[in-house]
Coordinates of C-alpha atoms in Angstrom, one line a residue:
Chain N
M1 CA -50.2 22.5 90.4
H2 CA -50.4 26.5 89.8
P3 CA -49.4 27.4 93.3
A4 CA -46.7 24.6 93.7
G5 CA -44.9 26.0 90.0
L6 CA -45.3 29.9 91.3
A7 CA -43.2 28.7 94.9
A8 CA -40.7 27.5 92.2
A9 CA -40.5 30.6 90.2
A10 CA -40.2 33.0 93.2
A11 CA -37.9 29.9 94.4
A12 CA -35.5 30.5 91.6
G13 CA -36.1 33.9 90.6
T14 CA -33.1 35.0 89.1
P15 CA -32.6 32.0 86.4
R16 CA -35.9 32.1 85.2
L17 CA -34.9 35.1 83.7
P18 CA -31.9 33.1 81.6
S19 CA -34.3 30.6 81.1
K20 CA -36.6 32.7 79.5
R21 CA -33.6 33.3 76.9
R22 CA -32.7 29.8 77.1
I23 CA -35.6 28.2 75.6
P24 CA -35.8 29.5 71.9
V25 CA -31.8 29.4 71.1
S26 CA -32.0 25.9 71.8
Q27 CA -28.8 24.3 69.5
P28 CA -29.0 20.8 69.3
G29 CA -25.2 19.9 68.7
M30 CA -23.2 21.7 70.1
A31 CA -20.4 20.3 71.8
D32 CA -20.7 21.8 75.3
P33 CA -23.9 21.0 76.6
H34 CA -23.5 23.8 79.1
Q35 CA -22.5 26.8 77.3
L36 CA -25.9 26.5 76.6
F37 CA -26.9 27.9 79.5
D38 CA -23.8 30.0 81.1
D39 CA -25.0 33.6 79.3
T40 CA -22.1 36.3 79.0
S41 CA -23.8 39.4 79.4
S42 CA -27.0 39.9 81.6
T43 CA -28.2 42.9 80.6
Q44 CA -28.3 42.1 76.7
S45 CA -29.5 38.2 77.5
R46 CA -32.3 40.4 79.5
G47 CA -33.2 42.5 76.2
Y48 CA -32.9 39.5 74.1
G49 CA -35.1 37.8 76.6
A50 CA -37.5 40.2 76.4
Q51 CA -37.3 41.0 72.2
R52 CA -37.7 37.0 71.4
A53 CA -40.0 36.0 74.3
P54 CA -43.1 37.5 72.2
G55 CA -41.8 37.0 68.9
G56 CA -43.9 33.9 68.5
L57 CA -41.4 31.0 69.0
G58 CA -44.0 29.3 70.9
Y59 CA -42.3 29.8 74.5
P60 CA -43.9 33.0 76.2
A61 CA -42.7 33.4 79.6
A62 CA -45.9 34.5 81.3
S63 CA -47.2 31.0 80.8
A64 CA -43.6 29.1 81.2
T65 CA -43.7 28.1 84.5
P66 CA -44.5 24.7 84.7
Q67 CA -42.0 24.3 81.3
A68 CA -39.6 26.5 83.5
A69 CA -39.3 24.0 85.7
F70 CA -39.0 20.8 83.6
L71 CA -37.1 22.6 81.7
A72 CA -34.1 22.6 84.8
D73 CA -30.4 22.6 83.8
P74 CA -29.8 18.5 85.0
V75 CA -33.1 17.9 83.5
S76 CA -32.0 19.1 79.9
N77 CA -28.8 17.8 80.7
M78 CA -29.9 14.8 80.3
A79 CA -32.1 15.0 77.6
M80 CA -29.1 16.5 75.3
A81 CA -26.7 13.9 76.3
Y82 CA -29.4 11.6 75.5
G83 CA -30.6 12.9 72.3
S84 CA -26.5 12.6 71.0
S85 CA -26.1 9.4 71.5
L86 CA -29.0 8.8 70.0
A87 CA -28.0 10.3 66.7
A88 CA -24.8 8.4 67.3
Q89 CA -26.6 5.3 67.2
G90 CA -28.5 6.1 64.5
K91 CA -26.0 6.9 62.7
E92 CA -24.0 3.7 63.5
L93 CA -26.9 1.8 62.3
V94 CA -27.3 3.6 58.6
D95 CA -23.4 3.3 58.1
K96 CA -23.9 -0.9 58.9
N97 CA -26.7 -1.3 57.1
I98 CA -26.3 1.0 54.1
D99 CA -24.4 -1.5 52.0
R100 CA -27.6 -3.7 52.7
F101 CA -29.4 -1.4 50.6
I102 CA -26.9 1.0 48.1
P103 CA -23.8 -0.7 47.4
V104 CA -21.4 2.5 48.1
T105 CA -18.0 0.9 47.5
K106 CA -19.5 -0.4 44.5
L107 CA -20.7 3.4 43.2
K108 CA -17.3 4.3 44.1
Y109 CA -15.6 2.7 41.7
Y110 CA -17.9 4.8 39.0
F111 CA -17.3 8.0 40.2
A112 CA -13.6 7.6 40.5
V113 CA -12.8 9.6 37.2
D114 CA -10.3 12.5 36.2
T115 CA -10.8 15.0 34.0
M116 CA -8.9 14.0 31.1
Y117 CA -11.6 10.2 31.0
V118 CA -14.0 12.5 31.4
G119 CA -12.6 14.7 28.1
R120 CA -11.9 11.9 26.2
K121 CA -15.5 10.4 26.7
L122 CA -17.0 13.3 25.9
G123 CA -14.9 13.2 22.6
L124 CA -16.1 9.2 22.0
L125 CA -19.6 10.4 22.6
F126 CA -20.0 12.7 19.9
F127 CA -17.6 11.2 17.4
P128 CA -17.0 7.3 18.1
Y129 CA -16.3 6.2 14.1
L130 CA -12.1 6.3 14.7
H131 CA -11.8 4.3 18.0
Q132 CA -10.7 1.2 17.4
D133 CA -10.1 -1.0 20.3
W134 CA -13.5 -1.1 22.6
E135 CA -12.7 -3.6 25.4
V136 CA -12.6 -2.7 29.3
Q137 CA -9.1 -3.5 30.6
Y138 CA -9.0 -5.6 33.4
Q139 CA -7.0 -5.8 36.3
Q140 CA -7.3 -9.4 37.8
D141 CA -10.5 -10.2 36.8
T142 CA -11.8 -7.0 38.0
P143 CA -12.3 -4.2 35.7
V144 CA -10.0 -1.1 35.4
A145 CA -11.3 2.4 36.9
P146 CA -12.1 4.8 34.4
R147 CA -9.4 7.0 35.2
F148 CA -7.2 4.8 33.7
D149 CA -9.9 3.4 30.9
V150 CA -11.6 5.3 28.6
N151 CA -13.8 2.5 27.8
A152 CA -15.0 1.8 30.9
P153 CA -17.9 2.3 32.0
D154 CA -18.8 5.9 35.0
L155 CA -21.7 7.5 36.6
Y156 CA -20.7 10.8 36.6
I157 CA -20.9 11.7 33.3
P158 CA -24.5 10.6 33.1
A159 CA -25.6 12.1 36.1
M160 CA -24.0 15.3 35.4
A161 CA -25.4 15.0 31.9
F162 CA -28.7 14.2 33.2
I163 CA -29.2 17.4 35.7
T164 CA -27.2 19.9 33.1
Y165 CA -30.4 18.4 30.8
V166 CA -32.9 19.6 33.4
L167 CA -31.3 22.9 33.5
V168 CA -31.0 23.3 29.7
A169 CA -34.3 21.8 28.9
G170 CA -35.5 24.6 31.5
L171 CA -33.5 27.0 29.4
A172 CA -35.2 26.1 26.8
L173 CA -38.8 26.3 28.0
G174 CA -37.8 30.2 29.4
T175 CA -37.1 31.3 25.7
Q176 CA -40.4 30.3 24.5
D177 CA -42.3 32.0 27.6
R178 CA -43.2 28.3 28.7
F179 CA -41.3 28.4 32.0
S180 CA -42.1 27.4 35.4
P181 CA -40.4 26.2 38.7
D182 CA -42.3 23.1 39.1
L183 CA -41.9 22.2 35.5
L184 CA -38.3 21.5 36.0
G185 CA -39.1 19.3 38.7
L186 CA -41.6 17.6 36.0
Q187 CA -38.8 17.1 33.6
A188 CA -36.4 15.5 35.5
S189 CA -39.1 13.0 37.1
S190 CA -40.1 12.2 33.3
A191 CA -36.0 11.9 32.5
L192 CA -36.1 9.4 35.3
A193 CA -38.9 7.9 34.1
W194 CA -38.1 7.3 30.9
L195 CA -34.6 6.1 31.9
T196 CA -36.0 3.3 34.5
L197 CA -38.6 2.5 31.5
E198 CA -35.3 1.6 29.1
V199 CA -33.4 0.0 31.8
V200 CA -36.3 -2.4 32.9
A201 CA -37.1 -2.9 28.8
I202 CA -33.2 -4.0 28.4
L203 CA -33.3 -5.9 31.9
L204 CA -36.3 -8.2 30.1
S205 CA -34.4 -8.3 26.6
L206 CA -31.3 -9.9 28.4
Y207 CA -33.0 -12.1 30.4
L208 CA -35.2 -13.3 27.4
V209 CA -32.8 -14.2 25.7
T210 CA -30.8 -15.9 27.7
V211 CA -27.4 -14.3 27.7
N212 CA -24.4 -14.9 29.8
T213 CA -23.1 -11.2 30.9
D214 CA -21.3 -9.5 33.2
L215 CA -23.4 -6.4 32.9
T216 CA -24.4 -5.7 36.2
T217 CA -27.8 -2.9 36.6
I218 CA -25.8 0.1 37.2
D219 CA -23.5 -0.7 34.2
L220 CA -26.7 -0.3 32.1
V221 CA -27.8 2.7 33.8
A222 CA -25.0 4.3 33.2
F223 CA -24.7 3.2 29.6
L224 CA -28.4 4.6 29.1
G225 CA -27.3 7.7 30.7
Y226 CA -24.7 8.7 27.9
K227 CA -27.1 9.5 25.8
Y228 CA -27.7 12.5 27.8
V229 CA -24.9 14.2 26.3
G230 CA -25.9 14.1 23.0
M231 CA -29.7 15.6 24.2
I232 CA -27.8 18.8 25.8
G233 CA -26.0 19.3 22.6
G234 CA -29.2 19.0 20.4
V235 CA -31.4 21.0 22.5
L236 CA -28.2 23.4 22.8
M237 CA -28.0 23.9 18.9
G238 CA -31.5 23.6 19.2
L239 CA -31.6 26.9 20.7
L240 CA -29.1 28.5 18.4
F241 CA -29.9 27.3 15.4
G242 CA -33.6 26.7 15.4
K243 CA -35.1 23.7 13.9
I244 CA -33.0 22.4 11.3
G245 CA -30.0 22.6 13.8
Y246 CA -31.9 20.7 16.7
Y247 CA -32.4 18.0 14.3
L248 CA -29.1 18.0 12.4
V249 CA -27.5 17.4 15.5
L250 CA -30.0 15.3 16.7
G251 CA -29.3 13.1 14.4
W252 CA -25.8 13.1 14.6
C253 CA -25.7 12.1 18.3
C254 CA -28.6 9.6 17.6
V255 CA -25.9 7.4 15.0
A256 CA -23.0 8.3 17.5
I257 CA -24.5 6.7 20.1
F258 CA -25.4 4.1 18.2
V259 CA -22.2 2.8 16.6
F260 CA -21.1 3.7 20.8
M261 CA -22.9 1.4 22.1
F262 CA -23.0 -1.3 19.4
P263 CA -19.5 -2.7 20.5
L264 CA -19.2 -2.0 23.3
L265 CA -21.3 -3.8 24.9
P266 CA -20.0 -7.0 23.5
G267 CA -17.2 -5.9 25.0
T268 CA -18.3 -5.7 28.3
V269 CA -20.1 -9.4 27.9
A270 CA -16.6 -11.1 26.3
H271 CA -15.1 -11.1 29.6
A272 CA -17.7 -13.5 30.9
R273 CA -16.3 -16.4 32.9
N274 CA -16.2 -20.0 31.0
P275 CA -19.6 -21.3 30.9
S276 CA -19.6 -24.8 32.4
T277 CA -19.2 -27.7 29.7
L278 CA -22.0 -29.9 31.7
G279 CA -25.0 -28.1 30.5
G280 CA -25.7 -27.3 27.0
R281 CA -24.3 -24.1 25.6
S282 CA -25.1 -21.1 26.2
R283 CA -25.7 -18.2 24.1
R284 CA -23.7 -15.5 24.1
I285 CA -23.1 -12.6 22.4
T286 CA -19.3 -12.3 21.2
R287 CA -16.4 -9.4 20.4
S288 CA -17.7 -9.8 16.3
G289 CA -21.4 -8.3 18.1
R290 CA -23.4 -11.2 16.7
C291 CA -25.8 -13.7 18.6
G292 CA -24.4 -16.9 18.9
Chain W
M1 CA -45.8 14.9 28.2
A2 CA -46.6 14.1 32.1
F3 CA -45.1 11.0 31.7
T4 CA -44.1 10.9 35.7
L5 CA -42.9 8.3 37.7
Y6 CA -45.7 8.1 39.1
S7 CA -48.0 7.0 35.9
L8 CA -44.5 4.7 35.7
L9 CA -45.5 2.9 38.7
Q10 CA -49.3 2.7 37.8
A11 CA -48.5 1.4 34.4
A12 CA -46.3 -1.5 36.2
L13 CA -48.7 -2.4 38.6
L14 CA -51.4 -2.5 35.6
C15 CA -49.0 -4.8 33.3
V16 CA -48.0 -7.4 36.6
N17 CA -51.7 -7.0 37.3
A18 CA -51.9 -8.6 34.0
I19 CA -50.0 -11.2 34.3
A20 CA -50.7 -12.2 37.3
V21 CA -54.4 -12.9 35.9
L22 CA -53.7 -15.3 33.6
H23 CA -55.1 -18.4 34.1
E24 CA -53.0 -21.7 33.9
E25 CA -55.5 -24.4 33.0
R26 CA -58.2 -22.3 31.1
F27 CA -56.3 -20.2 29.1
L28 CA -52.9 -21.1 28.6
K29 CA -52.7 -24.5 28.7
N30 CA -55.2 -23.8 25.3
I31 CA -52.7 -21.6 23.8
G32 CA -50.0 -23.9 24.3
W33 CA -48.0 -21.5 27.0
G34 CA -48.8 -23.8 29.6
T35 CA -45.3 -24.9 31.7
D36 CA -45.4 -28.1 31.1
Q37 CA -45.5 -28.5 27.3
G38 CA -42.8 -28.3 25.6
V39 CA -40.3 -27.9 27.6
D40 CA -37.8 -30.4 26.4
G41 CA -34.0 -30.8 27.3
F42 CA -32.1 -29.6 30.1
G43 CA -30.8 -26.3 28.9
E44 CA -30.8 -27.1 25.2
E45 CA -31.2 -23.4 24.1
P46 CA -34.4 -22.3 26.4
G47 CA -35.4 -20.9 23.6
I48 CA -37.4 -17.2 24.1
K49 CA -41.0 -18.6 24.5
S50 CA -39.9 -21.3 27.5
Q51 CA -38.3 -18.3 28.9
L52 CA -41.6 -16.4 28.4
R53 CA -43.9 -18.7 30.3
N54 CA -40.6 -19.2 33.0
L55 CA -41.2 -15.4 33.5
I56 CA -45.4 -15.9 33.3
R57 CA -45.3 -18.9 36.1
S58 CA -42.7 -16.8 38.3
V59 CA -44.9 -14.1 38.4
R60 CA -47.6 -15.7 39.1
T61 CA -46.5 -18.0 42.3
V62 CA -44.4 -15.0 43.6
M63 CA -45.9 -11.8 43.1
R64 CA -49.5 -13.5 44.3
V65 CA -49.0 -12.0 47.9
P66 CA -47.4 -8.1 47.3
L67 CA -49.8 -7.7 44.6
I68 CA -52.6 -8.1 46.9
I69 CA -50.8 -6.0 49.7
V70 CA -49.9 -3.3 46.6
N71 CA -53.6 -3.3 45.2
S72 CA -55.1 -2.8 48.4
I73 CA -53.0 0.0 49.0
A74 CA -53.9 1.9 45.2
I75 CA -57.9 1.3 45.8
V76 CA -57.5 3.1 49.2
L77 CA -55.6 5.5 47.7
L78 CA -57.0 5.9 44.6
L79 CA -60.6 6.1 46.8
L80 CA -59.1 8.9 49.3
F81 CA -57.5 11.5 46.6
G82 CA -58.6 10.5 43.7

């Protein structure tokens, strides 16, 4: 093998030096594969090659003879083309099947917000006592996008509030000299675990009480995610005003979230489809907020 | 405070195991929670107790084989990594 390699190297002596430069500078995803192999200035490439070849990238020129023969131009070309076609196929596959695991179109509905909606919703989360009409407006049996209706649930505020809460908790830990970067991950994971537990508990309760509801799991996640806004407010007030401020704002936000959620969930349920008259009646939460 | 997602998974696995080991004949019938006891009408206000009964029975039938697999994985992982 070695004499054959030497012969090949001797036969293709000059291209061997550019190939020494080519190997470390492999850039997949270049539009023109030929550009990878045409070096413009030979002196620069030679100096570059001398710098980078012993640079520990794993391609020393001395033992690269079998590699140089392997990575001759047409083979690398084919490999690049094959790789890019594989990537395109993979992307196609993911695009086709992503809808099975993550309902992307449904998720897009929850992020259709604008600034005015976010402002009004935040105001509603902190002061829901004066709001009169809690019903979600419908447009031919599908709920209207959150941009047009303050009562519609969205996922933008919970997601942003979650991330902000983790950062603010890190800030609070930092003021107490207890901060370290992995604690941020721990806070995020812990908050996510509590959220999951609450969603599972509410789903279980809804199942046990046999309520006919239009609430999807994502709706529940959205409603439960609104509590992070209050938590952020509490922690910030606690940072500014100490324990008393923290507990005061926390109490206020608890009552506000309670008043917020209590009429809102029936407002979502009341639009459930009419139950069939054949079976017995099933329990429905009416707009008055009572099971009946 | 270390309430992580992993501990939640562990707790869920333990709870599902607990529901799966409830024996129909030896235990549930003796406390009146068997699935053929007390199911009176069709959908006339199913009630929480019958919903719970159905939940227990469905967990026991559906989760039997996946629980075997997940438990084996958990045992191997705990043996290897503590």
